[in-house]
Amino acid sequence: MGIVWTILVGFVIGVVAKLLHPGKENMGFLATILLGVGGSFLAGIIGQGMGWYQAGQGAGFIASLVVAIILLVIYGRFRDKGIQ
């Protein structure tokens, strides 16, 4: 059940990040999930490693959104340069 929950939360984070980031992103369903899961994973490693929050706290969701938006910006920069 943990993997399903991670994918579901990752999808929600990916969708919210795409809504908050200005511009049109041509990302599919799978890419959106990967963006959200990647953002959650990196935010968890960074935030919990630095002692800013523990697993399950609201700050982790916010940090996941911020990192997912950063990943979305990086993805957009690479896509604009023709590197895919």
JSON list of C-alpha atoms in Angstrom, two decimals:
[
{"chain": "A", "resi": 1, "resn": "MET", "atom": "CA", "xyz": [0.00, 0.00, 0.00]},
{"chain": "A", "resi": 2, "resn": "GLY", "atom": "CA", "xyz": [2.97, 2.32, 0.57]},
{"chain": "A", "resi": 3, "resn": "ILE", "atom": "CA", "xyz": [3.92, 2.36, -3.11]},
{"chain": "A", "resi": 4, "resn": "VAL", "atom": "CA", "xyz": [0.35, 3.14, -4.18]},
{"chain": "A", "resi": 5, "resn": "TRP", "atom": "CA", "xyz": [0.18, 5.96, -1.62]},
{"chain": "A", "resi": 6, "resn": "THR", "atom": "CA", "xyz": [3.52, 7.37, -2.84]},
{"chain": "A", "resi": 7, "resn": "ILE", "atom": "CA", "xyz": [2.32, 7.34, -6.46]},
{"chain": "A", "resi": 8, "resn": "LEU", "atom": "CA", "xyz": [-1.00, 8.98, -5.51]},
{"chain": "A", "resi": 9, "resn": "VAL", "atom": "CA", "xyz": [0.65, 11.72, -3.46]},
{"chain": "A", "resi": 10, "resn": "GLY", "atom": "CA", "xyz": [3.30, 12.16, -6.17]},
{"chain": "A", "resi": 11, "resn": "PHE", "atom": "CA", "xyz": [0.59, 12.64, -8.78]},
{"chain": "A", "resi": 12, "resn": "VAL", "atom": "CA", "xyz": [-1.20, 15.24, -6.63]},
{"chain": "A", "resi": 13, "resn": "ILE", "atom": "CA", "xyz": [2.06, 17.10, -6.01]},
{"chain": "A", "resi": 14, "resn": "GLY", "atom": "CA", "xyz": [2.94, 16.96, -9.72]},
{"chain": "A", "resi": 15, "resn": "VAL", "atom": "CA", "xyz": [-0.47, 18.32, -10.75]},
{"chain": "A", "resi": 16, "resn": "VAL", "atom": "CA", "xyz": [-0.38, 21.13, -8.17]},
{"chain": "A", "resi": 17, "resn": "ALA", "atom": "CA", "xyz": [3.17, 22.03, -9.21]},
{"chain": "A", "resi": 18, "resn": "LYS", "atom": "CA", "xyz": [2.08, 22.21, -12.85]},
{"chain": "A", "resi": 19, "resn": "LEU", "atom": "CA", "xyz": [-0.85, 24.45, -11.86]},
{"chain": "A", "resi": 20, "resn": "LEU", "atom": "CA", "xyz": [1.38, 26.80, -9.84]},
{"chain": "A", "resi": 21, "resn": "HIS", "atom": "CA", "xyz": [4.11, 27.01, -12.49]},
{"chain": "A", "resi": 22, "resn": "PRO", "atom": "CA", "xyz": [3.28, 29.51, -15.23]},
{"chain": "A", "resi": 23, "resn": "GLY", "atom": "CA", "xyz": [3.44, 28.37, -18.84]},
{"chain": "A", "resi": 24, "resn": "LYS", "atom": "CA", "xyz": [2.34, 25.33, -20.76]},
{"chain": "A", "resi": 25, "resn": "GLU", "atom": "CA", "xyz": [4.11, 22.08, -20.01]},
{"chain": "A", "resi": 26, "resn": "ASN", "atom": "CA", "xyz": [3.58, 19.23, -22.45]},
{"chain": "A", "resi": 27, "resn": "MET", "atom": "CA", "xyz": [3.95, 16.47, -19.90]},
{"chain": "A", "resi": 28, "resn": "GLY", "atom": "CA", "xyz": [1.95, 13.30, -19.86]},
{"chain": "A", "resi": 29, "resn": "PHE", "atom": "CA", "xyz": [0.38, 11.45, -16.96]},
{"chain": "A", "resi": 30, "resn": "LEU", "atom": "CA", "xyz": [3.48, 9.36, -16.21]},
{"chain": "A", "resi": 31, "resn": "ALA", "atom": "CA", "xyz": [5.82, 12.37, -16.37]},
{"chain": "A", "resi": 32, "resn": "THR", "atom": "CA", "xyz": [3.56, 14.25, -13.96]},
{"chain": "A", "resi": 33, "resn": "ILE", "atom": "CA", "xyz": [3.69, 11.37, -11.49]},
{"chain": "A", "resi": 34, "resn": "LEU", "atom": "CA", "xyz": [7.47, 11.12, -11.82]},
{"chain": "A", "resi": 35, "resn": "LEU", "atom": "CA", "xyz": [7.81, 14.87, -11.27]},
{"chain": "A", "resi": 36, "resn": "GLY", "atom": "CA", "xyz": [5.75, 14.69, -8.08]},
{"chain": "A", "resi": 37, "resn": "VAL", "atom": "CA", "xyz": [7.44, 11.57, -6.75]},
{"chain": "A", "resi": 38, "resn": "GLY", "atom": "CA", "xyz": [10.86, 13.04, -7.53]},
{"chain": "A", "resi": 39, "resn": "GLY", "atom": "CA", "xyz": [9.94, 16.28, -5.77]},
{"chain": "A", "resi": 40, "resn": "SER", "atom": "CA", "xyz": [8.67, 14.39, -2.73]},
{"chain": "A", "resi": 41, "resn": "PHE", "atom": "CA", "xyz": [11.72, 12.14, -2.60]},
{"chain": "A", "resi": 42, "resn": "LEU", "atom": "CA", "xyz": [14.24, 14.98, -2.89]},
{"chain": "A", "resi": 43, "resn": "ALA", "atom": "CA", "xyz": [12.34, 17.18, -0.43]},
{"chain": "A", "resi": 44, "resn": "GLY", "atom": "CA", "xyz": [12.19, 14.30, 2.04]},
{"chain": "A", "resi": 45, "resn": "ILE", "atom": "CA", "xyz": [15.91, 13.63, 1.79]},
{"chain": "A", "resi": 46, "resn": "ILE", "atom": "CA", "xyz": [16.83, 17.31, 2.12]},
{"chain": "A", "resi": 47, "resn": "GLY", "atom": "CA", "xyz": [14.25, 18.36, 4.73]},
{"chain": "A", "resi": 48, "resn": "GLN", "atom": "CA", "xyz": [14.54, 15.36, 7.01]},
{"chain": "A", "resi": 49, "resn": "GLY", "atom": "CA", "xyz": [18.31, 15.22, 6.59]},
{"chain": "A", "resi": 50, "resn": "MET", "atom": "CA", "xyz": [18.60, 18.83, 7.71]},
{"chain": "A", "resi": 51, "resn": "GLY", "atom": "CA", "xyz": [16.15, 18.24, 10.58]},
{"chain": "A", "resi": 52, "resn": "TRP", "atom": "CA", "xyz": [13.60, 20.77, 9.30]},
{"chain": "A", "resi": 53, "resn": "TYR", "atom": "CA", "xyz": [10.63, 18.39, 9.62]},
{"chain": "A", "resi": 54, "resn": "GLN", "atom": "CA", "xyz": [9.69, 14.76, 10.15]},
{"chain": "A", "resi": 55, "resn": "ALA", "atom": "CA", "xyz": [7.83, 12.40, 7.82]},
{"chain": "A", "resi": 56, "resn": "GLY", "atom": "CA", "xyz": [4.11, 13.14, 7.65]},
{"chain": "A", "resi": 57, "resn": "GLN", "atom": "CA", "xyz": [4.29, 16.81, 8.63]},
{"chain": "A", "resi": 58, "resn": "GLY", "atom": "CA", "xyz": [2.65, 19.49, 6.49]},
{"chain": "A", "resi": 59, "resn": "ALA", "atom": "CA", "xyz": [5.98, 21.15, 5.88]},
{"chain": "A", "resi": 60, "resn": "GLY", "atom": "CA", "xyz": [7.00, 18.07, 3.91]},
{"chain": "A", "resi": 61, "resn": "PHE", "atom": "CA", "xyz": [4.09, 18.56, 1.49]},
{"chain": "A", "resi": 62, "resn": "ILE", "atom": "CA", "xyz": [5.00, 22.21, 1.01]},
{"chain": "A", "resi": 63, "resn": "ALA", "atom": "CA", "xyz": [8.67, 21.34, 0.51]},
{"chain": "A", "resi": 64, "resn": "SER", "atom": "CA", "xyz": [7.65, 18.65, -1.99]},
{"chain": "A", "resi": 65, "resn": "LEU", "atom": "CA", "xyz": [5.71, 21.24, -3.98]},
{"chain": "A", "resi": 66, "resn": "VAL", "atom": "CA", "xyz": [8.64, 23.65, -3.99]},
{"chain": "A", "resi": 67, "resn": "VAL", "atom": "CA", "xyz": [11.09, 20.97, -5.14]},
{"chain": "A", "resi": 68, "resn": "ALA", "atom": "CA", "xyz": [8.62, 19.71, -7.78]},
{"chain": "A", "resi": 69, "resn": "ILE", "atom": "CA", "xyz": [8.28, 23.24, -9.16]},
{"chain": "A", "resi": 70, "resn": "ILE", "atom": "CA", "xyz": [12.08, 23.53, -9.26]},
{"chain": "A", "resi": 71, "resn": "LEU", "atom": "CA", "xyz": [12.25, 20.21, -11.15]},
{"chain": "A", "resi": 72, "resn": "LEU", "atom": "CA", "xyz": [9.55, 21.49, -13.52]},
{"chain": "A", "resi": 73, "resn": "VAL", "atom": "CA", "xyz": [11.58, 24.64, -14.23]},
{"chain": "A", "resi": 74, "resn": "ILE", "atom": "CA", "xyz": [14.70, 22.54, -14.86]},
{"chain": "A", "resi": 75, "resn": "TYR", "atom": "CA", "xyz": [12.71, 20.25, -17.16]},
{"chain": "A", "resi": 76, "resn": "GLY", "atom": "CA", "xyz": [11.40, 23.27, -19.07]},
{"chain": "A", "resi": 77, "resn": "ARG", "atom": "CA", "xyz": [14.91, 24.70, -19.50]},
{"chain": "A", "resi": 78, "resn": "PHE", "atom": "CA", "xyz": [16.24, 21.43, -20.91]},
{"chain": "A", "resi": 79, "resn": "ARG", "atom": "CA", "xyz": [13.23, 21.00, -23.17]},
{"chain": "A", "resi": 80, "resn": "ASP", "atom": "CA", "xyz": [13.58, 24.56, -24.50]},
{"chain": "A", "resi": 81, "resn": "LYS", "atom": "CA", "xyz": [17.22, 23.93, -25.41]},
{"chain": "A", "resi": 82, "resn": "GLY", "atom": "CA", "xyz": [16.27, 20.82, -27.33]},
{"chain": "A", "resi": 83, "resn": "ILE", "atom": "CA", "xyz": [17.84, 18.39, -24.87]},
{"chain": "A", "resi": 84, "resn": "GLN", "atom": "CA", "xyz": [15.32, 15.68, -24.11]}
]
